[in-house]
Amino acid sequence: KASRASRKDDHVRLASAQQTEGPRRTDFDDLEFVHHALSGTSPDRVDLSVNLGDWTWPTPFYVNGMTGGTETTAKINRDLAIAAAETGLPMACGSMSVALDDAEAAKGFTVIREENPDGFVMGNLGAGRSADDARRAVELLRADALQLHINPVQETAMPEGTRDFSTWMSGLEDIVDACPVPVVVKEVGFGLSRRTLTQLAEIGVRFADVSGAGGTDFLRIENDRSGAADFSMLTGFGQSALACLLDAPPEWTGATGSTSAAASTTGSTTAARSNAATGDSAGPGAVPSRVLLASGGVRNPYDVVKALACGARAVGVAGTFLQTVLDQGAEGLVELVHTWQTQTSALFALLGAQRSTDLLGTDLLTRGRLGEFARLRGIDVTALSHRSDVH
Ligand code: FNR
């Protein structure tokens, strides 16, 4: 128990250390919009709310799963929850395993409900837990959804981590079947591939957060903890959020038959941005039967807008918001969220989007690492910009 508690504090300390290292280049910098100087609209006409099928969220970004279970992390959850309650931001907590075995530790999670009784709250568990654990986690938090993280890279590098992933798929299936609220399957910063997303769809998962590489780096976090075997040889392993979105399969993007036909004649795959159109009769606002979320390395509203333009319905933020509450408490996060809301509206207006799904009609360019990824995976990003059904 003691080591699990100190692991939670280690994660916060080391994630925060990464936040203060200063800017680094990521795949978000490899995505550009073609600028059209006469295509803009007014921020007054922008509606930031997003429709996820089962839910409507007031903003296209949310607080992603981080922590809980120790004194320090209970305080962090409290601040995050206060800010979420004040701004309407959906919020997830970190892994609740510790809360299921220890009533004292549970308080570090239930504080979220105390501070935010009516908000949208997601519980969190790792793959490998039982269906009964999932039910108990949901109950403890009166959770609206349950995040289930699949983190094999982190487990590999974690000194006390599991190395046996052979039962994860069947365990996941049990939880999806038994969970009283929708399950959101997520990575923790290494991305969900096309194949993984297809596997998830096959077992009935309807919500996935690709949580890609480029932000909080759990390989480094585990490597930096004492007692770690050195897995730094895996540095750079995994895909970024934008790469995952572009790579997502049609069952997650609602890509139409006509686009697939176009793709087969050009020999390339269509990317996730066709998310907007679930069929010829479906307008850009239509919600696909499965909802793709993105996170990993989101630093500012421009990154949010880029992920939305690549087909995410909403965007999770962990490290950036964690650093804000550590530095400036709940008040600091409230202020930051308000700034992000204003700036996101301004960016929508600049790009001529009244709603997030309108961003799917923007002209995108991919360069550098992201461009090479798209090329290697046979994804034609430019062709998608000219799709008539999203204009
Ligand atoms: C995390 N993350 C995480 N995810 C999860 O599903 N369960 C967890 O318990 C944790 N714990 C955790 C602790 C800390 C301190 C951080 C910063 C993050 C991962 C998180 O949800 C996200 O997937 C990654 O951090 C990538 O997003 P950012 O941080 O680059 O925005």
Short mmCIF file of C-alpha atoms and ligand atoms in Angstrom, two decimals:
data_model
loop_
_atom_site.label_atom_id
_atom_site.label_comp_id
_atom_site.label_asym_id
_atom_site.label_seq_id
_atom_site.Cartn_x
_atom_site.Cartn_y
_atom_site.Cartn_z
CA LYS A 1 0.00 0.00 0.00
CA ALA A 2 2.78 2.35 0.98
CA SER A 3 4.52 1.89 -2.34
CA ARG A 4 1.30 2.46 -4.26
CA ALA A 5 0.75 5.72 -2.40
CA SER A 6 4.26 6.95 -3.03
CA ARG A 7 3.88 6.01 -6.70
CA LYS A 8 0.94 8.45 -6.96
CA ASP A 9 3.05 11.24 -5.49
CA ASP A 10 6.02 10.28 -7.71
CA HIS A 11 3.80 10.53 -10.80
CA VAL A 12 2.64 14.03 -9.92
CA ARG A 13 6.13 15.22 -9.03
CA LEU A 14 7.73 13.81 -12.20
CA ALA A 15 4.89 14.87 -14.51
CA SER A 16 5.15 18.37 -13.10
CA ALA A 17 8.93 18.36 -13.64
CA GLN A 18 8.29 17.61 -17.33
CA GLN A 19 5.85 20.53 -17.54
CA THR A 20 8.46 22.99 -16.33
CA GLU A 21 11.10 21.91 -18.85
CA GLY A 22 9.99 24.41 -21.45
CA PRO A 23 8.63 24.02 -24.95
CA ARG A 24 9.42 21.10 -27.19
CA ARG A 25 8.37 20.30 -30.73
CA THR A 26 5.48 17.88 -31.11
CA ASP A 27 3.22 16.52 -33.85
CA PHE A 28 0.81 19.39 -33.12
CA ASP A 29 3.44 21.67 -34.68
CA ASP A 30 3.39 19.52 -37.83
CA LEU A 31 -0.27 20.28 -38.57
CA GLU A 32 -1.20 23.53 -40.30
CA PHE A 33 -4.40 25.11 -41.56
CA VAL A 34 -4.35 26.76 -44.97
CA HIS A 35 -5.30 30.36 -44.14
CA HIS A 36 -8.33 31.80 -45.95
CA ALA A 37 -8.55 35.52 -45.09
CA LEU A 38 -12.22 35.91 -46.06
CA SER A 39 -13.64 32.70 -44.58
CA GLY A 40 -14.00 33.78 -40.98
CA THR A 41 -17.09 34.23 -38.86
CA SER A 42 -17.98 35.99 -35.60
CA PRO A 43 -17.13 34.56 -32.16
CA ASP A 44 -20.71 35.50 -31.20
CA ARG A 45 -21.95 32.84 -33.56
CA VAL A 46 -19.62 30.16 -32.18
CA ASP A 47 -21.14 27.39 -30.08
CA LEU A 48 -18.41 25.59 -28.14
CA SER A 49 -20.64 22.79 -26.88
CA VAL A 50 -20.02 19.32 -28.26
CA ASN A 51 -22.46 16.49 -28.82
CA LEU A 52 -21.09 13.08 -27.84
CA GLY A 53 -24.27 11.17 -28.46
CA ASP A 54 -25.00 10.18 -24.86
CA TRP A 55 -23.93 13.57 -23.56
CA THR A 56 -23.49 17.20 -24.49
CA TRP A 57 -20.46 18.89 -22.97
CA PRO A 58 -20.26 22.69 -22.71
CA THR A 59 -16.68 22.88 -23.95
CA PRO A 60 -14.69 20.73 -26.37
CA PHE A 61 -12.03 20.04 -23.71
CA TYR A 62 -12.02 18.20 -20.37
CA VAL A 63 -9.77 17.39 -17.41
CA ASN A 64 -8.23 14.01 -18.08
CA GLY A 65 -7.64 11.25 -15.51
CA MET A 66 -4.69 11.87 -13.23
CA THR A 67 -4.70 11.15 -9.59
CA GLY A 68 -6.07 10.51 -6.09
CA GLY A 69 -5.33 8.32 -3.09
CA THR A 70 -2.79 10.31 -1.07
CA GLU A 71 -2.96 13.53 0.90
CA THR A 72 -1.20 15.56 -1.78
CA THR A 73 -3.25 14.13 -4.60
CA ALA A 74 -6.56 14.56 -2.72
CA LYS A 75 -5.79 18.27 -2.60
CA ILE A 76 -5.12 18.25 -6.35
CA ASN A 77 -8.42 16.46 -7.04
CA ARG A 78 -10.20 18.96 -4.81
CA ASP A 79 -8.79 21.91 -6.76
CA LEU A 80 -9.54 20.27 -10.11
CA ALA A 81 -13.11 19.54 -8.97
CA ILE A 82 -13.70 23.08 -7.71
CA ALA A 83 -12.53 24.46 -11.05
CA ALA A 84 -14.59 21.89 -12.98
CA ALA A 85 -17.72 22.78 -10.98
CA GLU A 86 -17.20 26.48 -11.61
CA THR A 87 -16.54 26.18 -15.34
CA GLY A 88 -18.69 23.17 -16.28
CA LEU A 89 -15.67 21.22 -17.47
CA PRO A 90 -16.08 17.44 -17.53
CA MET A 91 -13.46 15.78 -15.34
CA ALA A 92 -11.90 12.38 -14.73
CA CYS A 93 -9.95 11.16 -11.70
CA GLY A 94 -6.89 8.93 -11.69
CA SER A 95 -6.85 5.17 -11.18
CA MET A 96 -9.21 4.22 -8.36
CA SER A 97 -7.67 0.81 -7.57
CA VAL A 98 -6.31 2.11 -4.29
CA ALA A 99 -9.74 3.48 -3.33
CA LEU A 100 -11.37 0.07 -3.67
CA ASP A 101 -9.14 -1.48 -0.99
CA ASP A 102 -8.72 1.42 1.39
CA ALA A 103 -11.46 3.68 2.78
CA GLU A 104 -8.97 6.38 3.76
CA ALA A 105 -7.59 6.55 0.22
CA ALA A 106 -11.14 6.63 -1.17
CA LYS A 107 -11.61 10.09 0.34
CA GLY A 108 -9.08 11.44 -2.14
CA PHE A 109 -11.55 10.55 -4.87
CA THR A 110 -14.94 11.16 -3.28
CA VAL A 111 -13.80 14.74 -2.64
CA ILE A 112 -14.45 15.24 -6.37
CA ARG A 113 -18.17 14.53 -5.93
CA GLU A 114 -18.34 16.65 -2.80
CA GLU A 115 -16.96 19.66 -4.63
CA ASN A 116 -18.78 19.00 -7.90
CA PRO A 117 -22.05 17.21 -7.06
CA ASP A 118 -23.77 17.83 -10.39
CA GLY A 119 -20.87 17.92 -12.85
CA PHE A 120 -19.84 15.33 -15.37
CA VAL A 121 -17.35 13.06 -13.60
CA MET A 122 -15.50 10.02 -14.91
CA GLY A 123 -14.04 7.29 -12.72
CA ASN A 124 -10.84 5.51 -13.73
CA LEU A 125 -9.47 1.98 -13.52
CA GLY A 126 -6.76 0.03 -15.28
CA ALA A 127 -7.21 -2.94 -17.56
CA GLY A 128 -6.87 -6.11 -15.56
CA ARG A 129 -9.43 -5.15 -12.90
CA SER A 130 -12.64 -7.11 -12.52
CA ALA A 131 -16.15 -6.18 -13.61
CA ASP A 132 -17.09 -5.99 -9.94
CA ASP A 133 -14.29 -3.47 -9.31
CA ALA A 134 -15.65 -1.39 -12.18
CA ARG A 135 -19.14 -1.36 -10.65
CA ARG A 136 -17.74 -0.37 -7.25
CA ALA A 137 -15.63 2.41 -8.74
CA VAL A 138 -18.64 3.87 -10.53
CA GLU A 139 -20.73 3.68 -7.37
CA LEU A 140 -18.09 5.29 -5.17
CA LEU A 141 -17.94 8.38 -7.37
CA ARG A 142 -21.49 8.30 -8.73
CA ALA A 143 -19.58 8.45 -12.00
CA ASP A 144 -21.22 9.38 -15.30
CA ALA A 145 -18.69 7.30 -17.22
CA LEU A 146 -15.72 5.07 -16.42
CA GLN A 147 -12.32 5.60 -18.00
CA LEU A 148 -10.44 2.34 -18.43
CA HIS A 149 -6.76 2.88 -19.12
CA ILE A 150 -4.70 0.45 -21.15
CA ASN A 151 -1.06 1.27 -20.48
CA PRO A 152 1.23 -1.61 -21.50
CA VAL A 153 4.21 0.64 -22.24
CA GLN A 154 3.99 2.25 -18.80
CA GLU A 155 3.60 -1.15 -17.10
CA THR A 156 6.67 -2.42 -18.95
CA ALA A 157 8.82 0.42 -17.66
CA MET A 158 7.23 0.55 -14.20
CA PRO A 159 9.41 -1.26 -11.63
CA GLU A 160 6.34 -2.89 -10.00
CA GLY A 161 4.37 -3.10 -13.26
CA THR A 162 2.77 -6.13 -14.83
CA ARG A 163 4.42 -7.67 -17.90
CA ASP A 164 1.56 -10.02 -18.77
CA PHE A 165 -1.04 -8.39 -21.02
CA SER A 166 -2.58 -11.64 -22.24
CA THR A 167 -5.82 -11.30 -20.28
CA TRP A 168 -6.46 -7.60 -20.89
CA MET A 169 -8.73 -8.03 -23.89
CA SER A 170 -11.10 -10.50 -22.20
CA GLY A 171 -11.05 -8.52 -18.95
CA LEU A 172 -11.96 -5.38 -20.87
CA GLU A 173 -14.85 -7.16 -22.51
CA ASP A 174 -16.22 -8.25 -19.11
CA ILE A 175 -16.07 -4.70 -17.80
CA VAL A 176 -17.70 -3.20 -20.90
CA ASP A 177 -20.55 -5.72 -20.54
CA ALA A 178 -21.06 -5.22 -16.81
CA CYS A 179 -20.41 -1.50 -16.34
CA PRO A 180 -23.59 0.46 -15.53
CA VAL A 181 -22.26 3.59 -17.30
CA PRO A 182 -20.41 3.97 -20.63
CA VAL A 183 -16.75 2.96 -20.66
CA VAL A 184 -14.15 5.28 -22.17
CA VAL A 185 -11.07 3.27 -23.07
CA LYS A 186 -7.89 5.35 -23.06
CA GLU A 187 -4.15 5.05 -23.36
CA VAL A 188 -1.91 7.10 -21.07
CA GLY A 189 0.28 8.79 -23.67
CA PHE A 190 1.30 6.16 -26.23
CA GLY A 191 -1.72 6.21 -28.52
CA LEU A 192 -4.41 3.82 -29.76
CA SER A 193 -3.65 2.41 -33.20
CA ARG A 194 -6.05 1.62 -36.02
CA ARG A 195 -5.92 -2.06 -35.03
CA THR A 196 -6.55 -1.37 -31.35
CA LEU A 197 -9.53 0.86 -32.15
CA THR A 198 -10.98 -1.89 -34.35
CA GLN A 199 -10.54 -4.43 -31.52
CA LEU A 200 -12.31 -2.05 -29.14
CA ALA A 201 -15.21 -1.57 -31.54
CA GLU A 202 -15.54 -5.34 -31.84
CA ILE A 203 -16.18 -5.73 -28.11
CA GLY A 204 -18.74 -2.93 -28.05
CA VAL A 205 -16.64 0.00 -26.79
CA ARG A 206 -18.28 3.26 -27.92
CA PHE A 207 -15.88 5.84 -26.46
CA ALA A 208 -12.10 5.91 -26.90
CA ASP A 209 -9.49 8.53 -26.00
CA VAL A 210 -6.43 7.86 -28.14
CA SER A 211 -4.18 9.61 -25.58
CA GLY A 212 -1.07 9.84 -27.70
CA ALA A 213 2.61 10.62 -27.29
CA GLY A 214 4.22 14.05 -27.12
CA GLY A 215 2.92 15.29 -23.76
CA THR A 216 3.37 13.73 -20.35
CA ASP A 217 5.84 10.93 -20.95
CA PHE A 218 5.17 7.94 -18.69
CA LEU A 219 8.14 6.03 -20.02
CA ARG A 220 10.39 8.72 -18.62
CA ILE A 221 8.35 9.05 -15.43
CA GLU A 222 8.74 5.35 -14.66
CA ASN A 223 12.39 5.40 -15.69
CA ASP A 224 13.05 8.31 -13.36
CA ARG A 225 11.51 6.53 -10.36
CA SER A 226 13.93 4.76 -8.11
CA GLY A 227 14.39 1.05 -8.66
CA ALA A 228 13.46 1.23 -12.30
CA ALA A 229 15.08 -1.05 -14.81
CA ASP A 230 16.23 1.18 -17.62
CA PHE A 231 13.81 1.15 -20.51
CA SER A 232 14.98 4.43 -22.03
CA MET A 233 15.69 2.45 -25.22
CA LEU A 234 11.94 2.79 -25.88
CA THR A 235 12.14 6.59 -26.00
CA GLY A 236 9.73 7.92 -28.62
CA PHE A 237 7.66 4.72 -28.65
CA GLY A 238 4.00 5.09 -29.64
CA GLN A 239 1.90 7.44 -31.76
CA SER A 240 0.81 11.02 -31.15
CA ALA A 241 -2.83 12.03 -30.71
CA LEU A 242 -3.01 13.56 -34.20
CA ALA A 243 -1.39 10.51 -35.78
CA CYS A 244 -3.98 8.27 -34.05
CA LEU A 245 -6.86 10.46 -35.19
CA LEU A 246 -5.70 10.42 -38.81
CA ASP A 247 -5.13 6.66 -38.58
CA ALA A 248 -8.50 5.82 -36.97
CA PRO A 249 -10.62 3.20 -38.78
CA PRO A 250 -13.99 3.97 -40.40
CA GLU A 251 -15.98 2.35 -37.61
CA TRP A 252 -14.75 5.17 -35.39
CA THR A 253 -14.91 8.00 -37.90
CA GLY A 254 -18.18 7.29 -39.63
CA ALA A 255 -16.37 7.48 -42.97
CA THR A 256 -18.91 7.08 -45.75
CA GLY A 257 -19.00 4.39 -48.39
CA SER A 258 -18.31 6.99 -51.03
CA THR A 259 -15.11 8.10 -49.34
CA SER A 260 -13.92 4.53 -49.05
CA ALA A 261 -14.56 4.08 -52.75
CA ALA A 262 -12.59 7.24 -53.50
CA ALA A 263 -9.84 5.97 -51.26
CA SER A 264 -9.64 2.65 -53.01
CA THR A 265 -9.21 4.31 -56.40
CA THR A 266 -6.39 6.47 -55.10
CA GLY A 267 -4.97 3.61 -53.10
CA SER A 268 -5.02 5.57 -49.88
CA THR A 269 -6.93 5.40 -46.63
CA THR A 270 -9.26 8.12 -45.49
CA ALA A 271 -8.60 9.74 -42.20
CA ALA A 272 -10.67 10.35 -39.12
CA ARG A 273 -11.88 13.77 -40.09
CA SER A 274 -14.74 12.24 -42.00
CA ASN A 275 -16.13 11.89 -38.47
CA ALA A 276 -18.62 14.59 -39.40
CA ALA A 277 -20.45 12.57 -41.95
CA THR A 278 -22.05 9.29 -40.97
CA GLY A 279 -23.82 8.90 -44.28
CA ASP A 280 -25.08 10.88 -47.23
CA SER A 281 -28.13 12.13 -45.37
CA ALA A 282 -26.25 12.85 -42.16
CA GLY A 283 -25.16 16.44 -41.76
CA PRO A 284 -21.86 17.58 -40.28
CA GLY A 285 -23.36 17.63 -36.79
CA ALA A 286 -24.32 13.97 -36.85
CA VAL A 287 -22.77 11.85 -34.13
CA PRO A 288 -21.17 8.60 -35.20
CA SER A 289 -22.14 5.53 -33.24
CA ARG A 290 -18.66 5.59 -31.72
CA VAL A 291 -17.00 8.68 -30.34
CA LEU A 292 -13.33 9.42 -30.66
CA LEU A 293 -11.66 11.59 -28.03
CA ALA A 294 -8.06 12.74 -28.08
CA SER A 295 -5.42 13.76 -25.57
CA GLY A 296 -1.68 13.77 -25.07
CA GLY A 297 0.42 16.90 -25.23
CA VAL A 298 -2.37 19.47 -25.48
CA ARG A 299 -0.76 22.76 -24.45
CA ASN A 300 -3.19 25.45 -25.60
CA PRO A 301 -6.47 26.13 -27.45
CA TYR A 302 -4.75 25.89 -30.84
CA ASP A 303 -3.81 22.27 -30.05
CA VAL A 304 -7.46 21.66 -29.04
CA VAL A 305 -8.68 23.07 -32.36
CA LYS A 306 -6.18 20.96 -34.31
CA ALA A 307 -7.36 17.75 -32.63
CA LEU A 308 -10.99 18.66 -33.32
CA ALA A 309 -10.12 19.34 -36.96
CA CYS A 310 -8.60 15.85 -37.18
CA GLY A 311 -11.79 14.22 -35.93
CA ALA A 312 -11.75 14.27 -32.12
CA ARG A 313 -15.13 15.09 -30.59
CA ALA A 314 -13.48 16.47 -27.45
CA VAL A 315 -9.96 16.85 -26.14
CA GLY A 316 -8.48 15.77 -22.79
CA VAL A 317 -5.88 17.78 -20.92
CA ALA A 318 -3.81 16.37 -18.03
CA GLY A 319 -0.28 17.75 -17.59
CA THR A 320 -1.07 21.34 -18.55
CA PHE A 321 -4.02 21.60 -16.12
CA LEU A 322 -2.11 19.75 -13.39
CA GLN A 323 0.66 22.34 -13.52
CA THR A 324 -1.88 25.14 -13.34
CA VAL A 325 -3.48 23.84 -10.13
CA LEU A 326 -0.07 23.12 -8.60
CA ASP A 327 1.08 26.68 -9.32
CA GLN A 328 -2.12 28.65 -8.91
CA GLY A 329 -4.76 26.42 -7.29
CA ALA A 330 -8.38 26.08 -8.36
CA GLU A 331 -8.70 29.81 -9.04
CA GLY A 332 -5.82 29.69 -11.49
CA LEU A 333 -7.46 26.85 -13.39
CA VAL A 334 -10.81 28.66 -13.52
CA GLU A 335 -9.05 31.65 -15.04
CA LEU A 336 -7.16 29.48 -17.53
CA VAL A 337 -10.34 27.67 -18.62
CA HIS A 338 -12.07 30.99 -19.23
CA THR A 339 -9.12 32.15 -21.32
CA TRP A 340 -9.16 28.89 -23.28
CA GLN A 341 -12.91 29.26 -23.91
CA THR A 342 -12.48 32.80 -25.24
CA GLN A 343 -9.47 31.85 -27.36
CA THR A 344 -11.07 28.69 -28.70
CA SER A 345 -14.06 30.75 -29.85
CA ALA A 346 -11.68 33.22 -31.49
CA LEU A 347 -9.88 30.41 -33.32
CA PHE A 348 -13.19 28.90 -34.48
CA ALA A 349 -14.16 32.35 -35.85
CA LEU A 350 -10.81 32.73 -37.59
CA LEU A 351 -11.27 29.34 -39.25
CA GLY A 352 -14.91 29.96 -40.15
CA ALA A 353 -16.30 27.30 -37.82
CA GLN A 354 -19.49 27.93 -35.83
CA ARG A 355 -19.38 24.47 -34.31
CA SER A 356 -16.51 22.07 -33.72
CA THR A 357 -17.68 19.75 -36.50
CA ASP A 358 -17.33 22.62 -39.02
CA LEU A 359 -13.57 22.33 -38.45
CA LEU A 360 -13.69 19.06 -40.38
CA GLY A 361 -14.10 21.14 -43.53
CA THR A 362 -10.87 23.10 -43.06
CA ASP A 363 -7.88 22.66 -45.37
CA LEU A 364 -5.10 20.88 -43.52
CA LEU A 365 -1.44 20.35 -44.24
CA THR A 366 0.72 17.82 -42.47
CA ARG A 367 4.47 18.20 -42.40
CA GLY A 368 7.48 16.69 -40.68
CA ARG A 369 7.01 13.62 -38.52
CA LEU A 370 3.21 13.73 -38.73
CA GLY A 371 3.32 14.13 -42.50
CA GLU A 372 5.67 11.19 -42.78
CA PHE A 373 3.43 9.09 -40.54
CA ALA A 374 0.43 9.86 -42.76
CA ARG A 375 2.44 8.99 -45.87
CA LEU A 376 3.74 5.72 -44.42
CA ARG A 377 0.23 4.70 -43.37
CA GLY A 378 -1.24 5.63 -46.75
CA ILE A 379 -3.44 8.41 -45.39
CA ASP A 380 -4.34 11.22 -47.79
CA VAL A 381 -4.97 14.22 -45.55
CA THR A 382 -5.33 16.84 -48.30
CA ALA A 383 -8.04 14.97 -50.16
CA LEU A 384 -10.20 15.17 -47.08
CA SER A 385 -10.10 18.95 -47.00
CA HIS A 386 -12.09 19.08 -50.21
CA ARG A 387 -14.93 16.88 -49.11
CA SER A 388 -18.17 18.58 -50.14
CA ASP A 389 -20.30 17.04 -47.40
CA VAL A 390 -18.48 18.83 -44.61
CA HIS A 391 -18.68 22.32 -46.09
C1 FNR B 1 -1.89 10.60 -15.66
N1 FNR B 1 -2.60 9.83 -16.56
C2 FNR B 1 -3.42 8.82 -16.08
N2 FNR B 1 -4.32 8.22 -16.90
C3 FNR B 1 -5.17 7.29 -16.44
O1 FNR B 1 -5.99 6.81 -17.20
N3 FNR B 1 -5.11 6.88 -15.12
C4 FNR B 1 -4.23 7.43 -14.25
O2 FNR B 1 -4.21 7.07 -13.07
C5 FNR B 1 -3.34 8.43 -14.72
N4 FNR B 1 -2.43 9.03 -13.88
C6 FNR B 1 -1.78 10.18 -14.31
C7 FNR B 1 -1.06 10.94 -13.39
C8 FNR B 1 -0.48 12.14 -13.78
C9 FNR B 1 0.25 12.95 -12.77
C10 FNR B 1 -0.61 12.58 -15.12
C11 FNR B 1 -0.02 13.88 -15.57
C12 FNR B 1 -1.29 11.81 -16.03
C13 FNR B 1 -2.49 10.04 -18.02
C14 FNR B 1 -3.33 11.16 -18.56
O3 FNR B 1 -4.71 10.93 -18.42
C15 FNR B 1 -3.03 11.37 -20.06
O4 FNR B 1 -3.43 10.23 -20.77
C16 FNR B 1 -1.56 11.63 -20.34
O5 FNR B 1 -0.97 12.34 -19.27
C17 FNR B 1 -1.33 12.44 -21.61
O6 FNR B 1 -1.94 13.71 -21.51
P1 FNR B 1 -1.12 15.06 -21.18
O7 FNR B 1 -0.63 14.95 -19.77
O8 FNR B 1 0.01 15.14 -22.15
O9 FNR B 1 -2.13 16.16 -21.32
#
